[in-house]
Amino acid sequence: MKLPFVTKEQVEEIAKTYPTPFYLYDEKAIRENARELYEAFSWNKGFKEFFAVKATPNPYLIQILKEEGCGVDCSSYTELLMAEAVGLGAGEIMFSSNETPAGEFTKAKELGAYINLDDITHIPFLQNECGVPETVCMRFNPGGIYELENGIMDNPGAAKYGCTPEQMFEAYRQLMALGVKHFGIHSFLVSNTTAEDYYPTLARTLFTLAVELKERTGAHISFINLSGGIGIPYRPEQEKVDIKKVGAAVRKVYEEVLVPAGMGDVSLFTELGRFMMGPYGALVTKAIHEKHIYKEYIGVDACAVNLMRPAMYGAYHHITVLGKEYAEKDHVYDVVGSLCENNDKFAIDRELPRIDMGDYLVIHDAGAHGFAMGYNYNGKLKSAELLLKEDGSVQMIRRAEKPKDYFATFDFGDLMKKYLS
């Protein structure tokens, strides 16, 4: 059974100041989860988590993770600016981009970020733009189908990211000739898996490659970035990944592959977004309409603008009707928003308790790739983001958008301009 981290009484009080819909994040749980991750990999002296900014780009939340020892993984110029604003610098930023526009490598180098090149052809691009730093990471794509013990997980061979094995060796040689002294290896092969053997299996692949790169090129491998991919239990019947078990399994592979090769000083990095923030953010919305036609519909004041994963992927997000957590689920609803799109649905044929107008609904596990993927279709405005602090108080960490935000990039007529004031 999934229970929200907030009660009906708390939401009723919050809504007096911040009307629904709004995002709410649980500071205490975010901190506890970060500490569990660091404990799981404490055996590796250089371990560092680089939180994937794209998952939840909010500086207040990034600041919390910074206080817990985390850096950030950025993929754009704007994300680099956010990292800079939070006070992150050299050794605390990983810049992993692809088809990178001019200027972004320059900013990354200026901040002392680890630059992770997606392709061998980016080497001359980087050199011509801002020069090659002494430490460079290369992204690896093994190709083919990626399988774990429980079956096929993904198809890296069809992905646009990373270098082939032979390109990795050639890239290292080119970079060494340009003066690079320290190297990293990065790979992201599976998304949102709760299979606990993913990281150990990926680790074996990357550790083996690292040994071969060292032997064939003489390069010093400074770090190996296992990237992200560890998922969360969106459905009530799913179990949370045991990160301590995962860390121990990666350690076993590390000691089997890297230590005998004289590479026991290699640091391990991760770039977790969903795992770090997903379960600890929720979209809170209110039932405002009901419709009885060929199906039973509950209309809420949020829509796919606020959370588009169900509309885009058919993704499951659990829903709790506050105050009715233990009530019998004797109704079947489609829970829908107000967009002029029929896929604007948070749930389809979902068994829920009877929903009355004015009931508050908590949409679980929206803390990553939730607000971040929002847009302004139909002229809808994005909601506020709030932080439930450890002491029980609530802080607004992003205000709700206003019409003036929507119109800010226009310069059209006096009537529109009045909404900018």
Tab-separated table of C-alpha atoms in Angstrom:
chain	number	residue	atom	x	y	z
A	1	MET	CA	0.000	0.000	0.000
A	2	LYS	CA	1.304	3.426	-0.933
A	3	LEU	CA	0.681	6.237	1.520
A	4	PRO	CA	1.527	9.887	0.824
A	5	PHE	CA	4.005	11.820	2.943
A	6	VAL	CA	1.378	14.481	3.575
A	7	THR	CA	-2.038	14.339	5.263
A	8	LYS	CA	-5.391	15.806	4.324
A	9	GLU	CA	-5.134	18.259	7.209
A	10	GLN	CA	-1.703	19.428	6.073
A	11	VAL	CA	-2.864	19.950	2.490
A	12	GLU	CA	-5.966	21.828	3.606
A	13	GLU	CA	-3.750	24.186	5.567
A	14	ILE	CA	-1.238	24.581	2.706
A	15	ALA	CA	-4.033	25.286	0.214
A	16	LYS	CA	-5.119	28.322	2.230
A	17	THR	CA	-1.925	30.016	1.024
A	18	TYR	CA	-1.034	28.098	-2.121
A	19	PRO	CA	-4.005	26.996	-4.216
A	20	THR	CA	-3.899	23.693	-6.041
A	21	PRO	CA	-2.428	22.334	-8.146
A	22	PHE	CA	1.049	22.412	-6.642
A	23	TYR	CA	4.103	20.227	-6.327
A	24	LEU	CA	5.222	19.288	-2.835
A	25	TYR	CA	8.639	17.834	-1.944
A	26	ASP	CA	9.662	16.042	1.249
A	27	GLU	CA	12.982	17.461	2.502
A	28	LYS	CA	13.490	14.887	5.245
A	29	ALA	CA	13.098	11.927	2.882
A	30	ILE	CA	15.334	13.517	0.235
A	31	ARG	CA	18.135	13.892	2.761
A	32	GLU	CA	17.703	10.404	4.187
A	33	ASN	CA	17.807	8.838	0.734
A	34	ALA	CA	20.997	10.720	-0.201
A	35	ARG	CA	22.660	9.520	2.984
A	36	GLU	CA	21.668	5.923	2.235
A	37	LEU	CA	23.263	6.175	-1.212
A	38	TYR	CA	26.512	7.537	0.183
A	39	GLU	CA	26.571	4.859	2.857
A	40	ALA	CA	26.093	2.161	0.207
A	41	PHE	CA	29.169	3.359	-1.711
A	42	SER	CA	31.249	4.552	1.246
A	43	TRP	CA	33.785	1.814	0.480
A	44	ASN	CA	34.887	3.814	-2.583
A	45	LYS	CA	36.888	6.821	-1.376
A	46	GLY	CA	36.175	8.958	-4.426
A	47	PHE	CA	32.468	8.189	-4.755
A	48	LYS	CA	30.226	11.085	-5.693
A	49	GLU	CA	26.627	11.434	-6.811
A	50	PHE	CA	26.029	13.977	-9.590
A	51	PHE	CA	22.288	14.622	-9.429
A	52	ALA	CA	20.689	14.780	-12.884
A	53	VAL	CA	19.424	18.368	-12.983
A	54	LYS	CA	17.046	17.597	-15.855
A	55	ALA	CA	14.977	15.443	-13.485
A	56	THR	CA	14.085	18.290	-11.102
A	57	PRO	CA	15.683	21.611	-12.037
A	58	ASN	CA	15.078	23.591	-8.873
A	59	PRO	CA	18.002	25.307	-7.091
A	60	TYR	CA	16.435	24.897	-3.645
A	61	LEU	CA	16.342	21.127	-4.076
A	62	ILE	CA	19.825	21.074	-5.598
A	63	GLN	CA	21.041	23.029	-2.564
A	64	ILE	CA	19.677	20.302	-0.270
A	65	LEU	CA	21.572	17.655	-2.214
A	66	LYS	CA	24.695	19.818	-2.254
A	67	GLU	CA	24.549	19.916	1.551
A	68	GLU	CA	24.451	16.102	1.481
A	69	GLY	CA	27.624	15.948	-0.618
A	70	CYS	CA	26.125	15.684	-4.095
A	71	GLY	CA	27.197	17.421	-7.258
A	72	VAL	CA	25.112	17.830	-10.402
A	73	ASP	CA	24.913	16.376	-13.884
A	74	CYS	CA	24.135	19.115	-16.405
A	75	SER	CA	23.212	18.735	-20.048
A	76	SER	CA	22.689	22.331	-21.201
A	77	TYR	CA	23.951	25.887	-20.801
A	78	THR	CA	20.967	26.826	-18.636
A	79	GLU	CA	21.548	23.917	-16.282
A	80	LEU	CA	25.184	24.986	-15.976
A	81	LEU	CA	23.996	28.461	-14.972
A	82	MET	CA	21.784	26.912	-12.292
A	83	ALA	CA	24.710	24.891	-10.945
A	84	GLU	CA	26.800	28.051	-10.842
A	85	ALA	CA	24.038	29.897	-8.991
A	86	VAL	CA	23.930	27.185	-6.324
A	87	GLY	CA	27.670	27.607	-5.846
A	88	LEU	CA	28.840	24.369	-7.424
A	89	GLY	CA	32.218	24.422	-9.131
A	90	ALA	CA	35.234	22.341	-10.054
A	91	GLY	CA	34.806	18.660	-9.270
A	92	GLU	CA	31.114	19.113	-8.521
A	93	ILE	CA	29.652	19.327	-12.041
A	94	MET	CA	29.455	16.686	-14.742
A	95	PHE	CA	28.595	18.077	-18.179
A	96	SER	CA	27.053	15.300	-20.268
A	97	SER	CA	25.479	16.589	-23.457
A	98	ASN	CA	24.982	15.481	-27.038
A	99	GLU	CA	24.891	17.440	-30.297
A	100	THR	CA	26.298	20.215	-28.127
A	101	PRO	CA	25.784	23.799	-29.361
A	102	ALA	CA	28.740	26.169	-29.533
A	103	GLY	CA	29.455	27.926	-26.265
A	104	GLU	CA	28.291	25.219	-23.887
A	105	PHE	CA	31.663	23.476	-23.622
A	106	THR	CA	33.221	26.873	-22.945
A	107	LYS	CA	30.910	27.481	-19.995
A	108	ALA	CA	31.464	23.967	-18.671
A	109	LYS	CA	35.226	24.390	-18.827
A	110	GLU	CA	34.961	27.810	-17.163
A	111	LEU	CA	33.142	26.203	-14.215
A	112	GLY	CA	35.678	23.381	-13.942
A	113	ALA	CA	33.085	20.776	-14.872
A	114	TYR	CA	34.013	17.283	-15.939
A	115	ILE	CA	33.324	17.311	-19.678
A	116	ASN	CA	31.796	14.062	-20.888
A	117	LEU	CA	32.056	13.791	-24.686
A	118	ASP	CA	29.279	11.882	-26.410
A	119	ASP	CA	31.186	11.237	-29.635
A	120	ILE	CA	34.713	11.045	-30.999
A	121	THR	CA	33.947	13.877	-33.439
A	122	HIS	CA	33.382	16.186	-30.481
A	123	ILE	CA	37.116	16.141	-29.724
A	124	PRO	CA	38.103	18.606	-32.484
A	125	PHE	CA	34.909	20.582	-31.782
A	126	LEU	CA	35.960	20.975	-28.141
A	127	GLN	CA	39.542	21.766	-29.077
A	128	ASN	CA	38.517	24.481	-31.518
A	129	GLU	CA	35.936	25.995	-29.182
A	130	CYS	CA	37.797	26.338	-25.905
A	131	GLY	CA	40.702	23.916	-25.770
A	132	VAL	CA	40.874	20.460	-24.247
A	133	PRO	CA	41.144	20.250	-20.429
A	134	GLU	CA	43.484	17.852	-18.619
A	135	THR	CA	40.585	15.584	-17.606
A	136	VAL	CA	38.062	14.322	-20.152
A	137	CYS	CA	35.357	11.666	-19.986
A	138	MET	CA	34.051	9.657	-22.941
A	139	ARG	CA	30.578	8.133	-23.206
A	140	PHE	CA	30.485	4.458	-24.168
A	141	ASN	CA	27.830	2.536	-26.107
A	142	PRO	CA	28.445	-1.227	-26.311
A	143	GLY	CA	25.812	-1.656	-29.035
A	144	GLY	CA	23.496	-4.612	-29.433
A	145	ILE	CA	20.878	-5.656	-26.918
A	146	TYR	CA	21.568	-5.192	-23.207
A	147	GLU	CA	20.430	-8.144	-21.138
A	148	LEU	CA	20.339	-8.982	-17.457
A	149	GLU	CA	19.492	-12.266	-15.816
A	150	ASN	CA	15.802	-11.378	-15.882
A	151	GLY	CA	15.738	-10.662	-19.611
A	152	ILE	CA	16.253	-7.920	-22.190
A	153	MET	CA	16.486	-4.496	-20.588
A	154	ASP	CA	17.152	-2.127	-23.472
A	155	ASN	CA	18.607	-1.688	-26.947
A	156	PRO	CA	21.773	0.460	-26.799
A	157	GLY	CA	22.507	-0.267	-30.441
A	158	ALA	CA	19.485	1.823	-31.417
A	159	ALA	CA	20.395	4.735	-29.119
A	160	LYS	CA	22.027	7.916	-30.406
A	161	TYR	CA	24.410	8.163	-27.456
A	162	GLY	CA	28.035	7.204	-26.972
A	163	CYS	CA	31.015	5.715	-28.801
A	164	THR	CA	31.663	2.214	-30.086
A	165	PRO	CA	34.407	0.181	-28.360
A	166	GLU	CA	36.998	0.913	-31.053
A	167	GLN	CA	36.087	4.588	-31.060
A	168	MET	CA	36.790	4.674	-27.329
A	169	PHE	CA	40.367	3.473	-27.871
A	170	GLU	CA	40.928	5.925	-30.715
A	171	ALA	CA	39.377	8.785	-28.723
A	172	TYR	CA	41.711	8.134	-25.797
A	173	ARG	CA	44.727	8.152	-28.135
A	174	GLN	CA	43.643	11.438	-29.710
A	175	LEU	CA	43.015	13.032	-26.349
A	176	MET	CA	46.345	11.892	-24.940
A	177	ALA	CA	48.055	13.482	-27.935
A	178	LEU	CA	46.252	16.715	-27.041
A	179	GLY	CA	47.601	16.638	-23.484
A	180	VAL	CA	44.812	14.962	-21.546
A	181	LYS	CA	46.223	13.325	-18.410
A	182	HIS	CA	43.157	11.859	-16.686
A	183	PHE	CA	40.173	10.032	-18.139
A	184	GLY	CA	36.674	9.041	-17.234
A	185	ILE	CA	34.277	6.476	-18.681
A	186	HIS	CA	30.520	6.992	-18.740
A	187	SER	CA	27.612	4.874	-19.915
A	188	PHE	CA	23.848	4.897	-19.573
A	189	LEU	CA	22.191	1.771	-20.908
A	190	VAL	CA	18.925	1.195	-19.043
A	191	SER	CA	16.269	3.589	-17.772
A	192	ASN	CA	14.157	3.183	-14.641
A	193	THR	CA	14.917	-0.399	-13.742
A	194	THR	CA	14.346	-1.857	-10.307
A	195	ALA	CA	16.506	-4.860	-11.196
A	196	GLU	CA	19.229	-4.851	-8.563
A	197	ASP	CA	21.726	-6.558	-10.889
A	198	TYR	CA	21.782	-3.656	-13.374
A	199	TYR	CA	24.528	-1.602	-11.732
A	200	PRO	CA	26.770	-4.622	-10.995
A	201	THR	CA	26.353	-5.849	-14.592
A	202	LEU	CA	27.062	-2.411	-16.023
A	203	ALA	CA	30.001	-2.049	-13.644
A	204	ARG	CA	31.571	-5.263	-14.966
A	205	THR	CA	31.186	-3.990	-18.533
A	206	LEU	CA	32.790	-0.630	-17.753
A	207	PHE	CA	35.461	-1.967	-15.414
A	208	THR	CA	36.569	-4.493	-18.039
A	209	LEU	CA	36.680	-1.748	-20.654
A	210	ALA	CA	38.709	0.443	-18.288
A	211	VAL	CA	41.343	-2.240	-17.850
A	212	GLU	CA	41.582	-2.725	-21.623
A	213	LEU	CA	41.859	1.023	-22.217
A	214	LYS	CA	44.650	1.295	-19.706
A	215	GLU	CA	46.522	-1.680	-21.157
A	216	ARG	CA	46.170	-0.635	-24.807
A	217	THR	CA	46.657	3.125	-24.473
A	218	GLY	CA	48.446	3.647	-21.174
A	219	ALA	CA	45.761	6.131	-20.133
A	220	HIS	CA	45.133	6.931	-16.481
A	221	ILE	CA	41.489	6.150	-15.684
A	222	SER	CA	40.509	8.545	-12.931
A	223	PHE	CA	36.797	7.754	-12.610
A	224	ILE	CA	34.030	5.559	-13.944
A	225	ASN	CA	30.541	7.029	-14.079
A	226	LEU	CA	27.770	4.437	-13.751
A	227	SER	CA	25.299	7.198	-14.622
A	228	GLY	CA	21.623	6.668	-13.790
A	229	GLY	CA	18.997	4.066	-14.575
A	230	ILE	CA	18.096	2.904	-11.073
A	231	GLY	CA	14.332	3.134	-10.936
A	232	ILE	CA	11.667	3.604	-8.314
A	233	PRO	CA	8.569	1.588	-7.372
A	234	TYR	CA	5.771	3.491	-9.082
A	235	ARG	CA	3.261	0.725	-8.371
A	236	PRO	CA	2.276	-0.370	-4.852
A	237	GLU	CA	3.310	-3.963	-5.488
A	238	GLN	CA	6.859	-2.984	-6.468
A	239	GLU	CA	9.748	-2.968	-4.013
A	240	LYS	CA	12.261	-0.170	-3.605
A	241	VAL	CA	15.750	-0.998	-4.847
A	242	ASP	CA	17.993	-2.044	-1.962
A	243	ILE	CA	20.799	0.414	-2.618
A	244	LYS	CA	23.033	-1.127	0.049
A	245	LYS	CA	22.800	-4.470	-1.717
A	246	VAL	CA	23.577	-2.788	-5.031
A	247	GLY	CA	26.597	-1.007	-3.565
A	248	ALA	CA	27.945	-4.243	-2.113
A	249	ALA	CA	27.524	-6.046	-5.440
A	250	VAL	CA	29.365	-3.282	-7.304
A	251	ARG	CA	32.163	-3.497	-4.732
A	252	LYS	CA	32.538	-7.208	-5.423
A	253	VAL	CA	32.967	-6.561	-9.154
A	254	TYR	CA	35.363	-3.676	-8.436
A	255	GLU	CA	37.570	-5.964	-6.364
A	256	GLU	CA	37.407	-8.731	-8.972
A	257	VAL	CA	38.231	-6.593	-12.016
A	258	LEU	CA	39.892	-3.292	-11.136
A	259	VAL	CA	41.935	-4.073	-8.038
A	260	PRO	CA	43.958	-6.926	-9.629
A	261	ALA	CA	44.738	-4.592	-12.547
A	262	GLY	CA	46.278	-2.058	-10.186
A	263	MET	CA	43.284	0.265	-10.545
A	264	GLY	CA	42.022	0.285	-6.983
A	265	ASP	CA	42.161	4.091	-6.914
A	266	VAL	CA	39.427	4.603	-9.533
A	267	SER	CA	36.573	6.767	-8.246
A	268	LEU	CA	32.975	5.809	-8.920
A	269	PHE	CA	30.346	8.363	-9.865
A	270	THR	CA	26.583	8.094	-10.276
A	271	GLU	CA	24.075	10.397	-11.985
A	272	LEU	CA	20.779	9.525	-10.388
A	273	GLY	CA	17.732	11.702	-10.919
A	274	ARG	CA	14.642	9.590	-10.485
A	275	PHE	CA	16.114	7.590	-7.596
A	276	MET	CA	17.197	10.735	-5.748
A	277	MET	CA	14.007	12.744	-6.084
A	278	GLY	CA	11.157	10.794	-7.703
A	279	PRO	CA	9.404	9.292	-4.649
A	280	TYR	CA	9.844	12.456	-2.614
A	281	GLY	CA	7.777	14.779	-4.770
A	282	ALA	CA	4.017	14.685	-5.346
A	283	LEU	CA	1.528	16.619	-7.435
A	284	VAL	CA	-1.398	17.726	-5.291
A	285	THR	CA	-4.623	18.521	-7.134
A	286	LYS	CA	-8.315	18.935	-6.376
A	287	ALA	CA	-11.414	17.307	-7.841
A	288	ILE	CA	-13.485	20.059	-9.470
A	289	HIS	CA	-15.791	18.227	-11.905
A	290	GLU	CA	-17.389	14.840	-12.433
A	291	LYS	CA	-18.820	13.458	-15.641
A	292	HIS	CA	-21.036	10.433	-16.198
A	293	ILE	CA	-21.208	9.311	-19.819
A	294	TYR	CA	-19.827	6.094	-21.280
A	295	LYS	CA	-17.281	6.082	-18.475
A	296	GLU	CA	-16.976	7.763	-15.102
A	297	TYR	CA	-14.689	10.786	-15.134
A	298	ILE	CA	-13.206	12.907	-12.378
A	299	GLY	CA	-11.890	16.257	-13.568
A	300	VAL	CA	-9.103	17.811	-11.529
A	301	ASP	CA	-7.480	21.241	-11.587
A	302	ALA	CA	-4.134	19.826	-12.742
A	303	CYS	CA	-3.492	18.617	-16.273
A	304	ALA	CA	-0.724	17.142	-18.424
A	305	VAL	CA	0.985	20.550	-18.349
A	306	ASN	CA	1.756	19.766	-14.714
A	307	LEU	CA	2.618	16.093	-15.202
A	308	MET	CA	2.868	14.756	-18.725
A	309	ARG	CA	4.335	11.275	-18.111
A	310	PRO	CA	0.939	9.507	-18.145
A	311	ALA	CA	-0.070	11.296	-21.358
A	312	MET	CA	3.305	10.876	-23.044
A	313	TYR	CA	4.270	7.358	-21.970
A	314	GLY	CA	1.117	5.863	-20.534
A	315	ALA	CA	3.099	5.879	-17.282
A	316	TYR	CA	1.484	4.718	-14.059
A	317	HIS	CA	1.366	7.110	-11.116
A	318	HIS	CA	-0.403	5.983	-7.985
A	319	ILE	CA	-3.194	8.226	-6.712
A	320	THR	CA	-4.355	8.672	-3.136
A	321	VAL	CA	-7.581	10.470	-2.229
A	322	LEU	CA	-6.635	12.288	0.941
A	323	GLY	CA	-8.784	11.389	3.923
A	324	LYS	CA	-9.850	8.171	2.179
A	325	GLU	CA	-6.565	6.283	2.306
A	326	TYR	CA	-8.208	3.210	3.850
A	327	ALA	CA	-11.605	3.490	2.201
A	328	GLU	CA	-12.839	0.742	-0.081
A	329	LYS	CA	-11.866	1.225	-3.728
A	330	ASP	CA	-15.338	0.580	-5.067
A	331	HIS	CA	-15.391	3.088	-7.939
A	332	VAL	CA	-13.652	3.039	-11.328
A	333	TYR	CA	-12.630	6.396	-12.762
A	334	ASP	CA	-10.618	8.067	-15.442
A	335	VAL	CA	-8.911	10.977	-13.674
A	336	VAL	CA	-8.493	13.729	-16.245
A	337	GLY	CA	-7.300	17.282	-16.765
A	338	SER	CA	-8.653	20.157	-18.819
A	339	LEU	CA	-6.427	20.108	-21.917
A	340	CYS	CA	-7.972	19.823	-25.370
A	341	GLU	CA	-6.268	16.450	-25.749
A	342	ASN	CA	-7.901	13.113	-25.022
A	343	ASN	CA	-4.667	11.705	-23.590
A	344	ASP	CA	-4.770	14.262	-20.768
A	345	LYS	CA	-5.432	11.539	-18.226
A	346	PHE	CA	-3.643	10.810	-14.961
A	347	ALA	CA	-5.375	7.452	-14.604
A	348	ILE	CA	-7.541	5.241	-16.787
A	349	ASP	CA	-10.050	2.776	-15.346
A	350	ARG	CA	-8.452	3.251	-11.933
A	351	GLU	CA	-10.091	1.676	-8.894
A	352	LEU	CA	-10.422	4.397	-6.273
A	353	PRO	CA	-12.675	5.306	-3.359
A	354	ARG	CA	-15.678	7.480	-4.150
A	355	ILE	CA	-14.373	10.933	-5.039
A	356	ASP	CA	-16.416	13.954	-4.015
A	357	MET	CA	-15.969	17.427	-5.419
A	358	GLY	CA	-13.369	19.284	-3.384
A	359	ASP	CA	-11.434	16.145	-2.476
A	360	TYR	CA	-7.667	16.495	-2.663
A	361	LEU	CA	-5.776	13.921	-4.706
A	362	VAL	CA	-2.080	13.183	-4.300
A	363	ILE	CA	-0.366	11.901	-7.432
A	364	HIS	CA	2.652	9.981	-6.176
A	365	ASP	CA	6.249	9.701	-7.389
A	366	ALA	CA	6.220	12.914	-9.414
A	367	GLY	CA	9.415	14.343	-7.942
A	368	ALA	CA	11.524	13.582	-11.024
A	369	HIS	CA	10.630	14.234	-14.660
A	370	GLY	CA	7.384	15.747	-13.391
A	371	PHE	CA	7.391	19.534	-13.206
A	372	ALA	CA	10.519	19.527	-15.383
A	373	MET	CA	8.671	18.177	-18.419
A	374	GLY	CA	5.851	20.728	-18.169
A	375	TYR	CA	4.838	22.955	-21.028
A	376	ASN	CA	2.272	25.668	-21.823
A	377	TYR	CA	-0.101	24.056	-24.285
A	378	ASN	CA	-3.578	25.650	-24.296
A	379	GLY	CA	-2.000	28.612	-22.525
A	380	LYS	CA	-1.928	26.632	-19.291
A	381	LEU	CA	0.403	27.925	-16.610
A	382	LYS	CA	2.801	25.866	-14.534
A	383	SER	CA	2.119	25.377	-10.856
A	384	ALA	CA	4.043	26.372	-7.770
A	385	GLU	CA	6.646	24.084	-6.204
A	386	LEU	CA	6.639	23.828	-2.419
A	387	LEU	CA	9.011	22.249	0.061
A	388	LEU	CA	7.773	20.429	3.148
A	389	LYS	CA	10.668	21.184	5.447
A	390	GLU	CA	12.002	18.935	8.166
A	391	ASP	CA	10.378	21.057	10.865
A	392	GLY	CA	6.944	20.694	9.229
A	393	SER	CA	6.802	24.195	7.761
A	394	VAL	CA	6.227	24.814	4.060
A	395	GLN	CA	8.416	26.971	1.838
A	396	MET	CA	7.572	28.109	-1.671
A	397	ILE	CA	10.572	27.218	-3.834
A	398	ARG	CA	9.007	28.255	-7.137
A	399	ARG	CA	5.980	30.500	-7.537
A	400	ALA	CA	3.156	29.577	-9.851
A	401	GLU	CA	3.333	31.094	-13.300
A	402	LYS	CA	1.200	34.115	-14.119
A	403	PRO	CA	-0.113	35.339	-17.472
A	404	LYS	CA	2.731	37.855	-17.581
A	405	ASP	CA	5.200	34.959	-17.688
A	406	TYR	CA	3.386	33.444	-20.651
A	407	PHE	CA	3.325	36.775	-22.491
A	408	ALA	CA	6.847	37.868	-21.529
A	409	THR	CA	8.453	36.976	-24.857
A	410	PHE	CA	5.860	38.844	-26.937
A	411	ASP	CA	5.844	42.508	-27.916
A	412	PHE	CA	2.354	42.853	-29.331
A	413	GLY	CA	-0.153	45.587	-28.708
A	414	ASP	CA	-1.143	47.605	-25.680
A	415	LEU	CA	-3.712	45.083	-24.431
A	416	MET	CA	-1.139	42.297	-24.129
A	417	LYS	CA	1.440	44.639	-22.622
A	418	LYS	CA	-0.861	45.443	-19.700
A	419	TYR	CA	-0.589	41.813	-18.575
A	420	LEU	CA	3.188	42.214	-18.274
A	421	SER	CA	2.895	44.706	-15.424
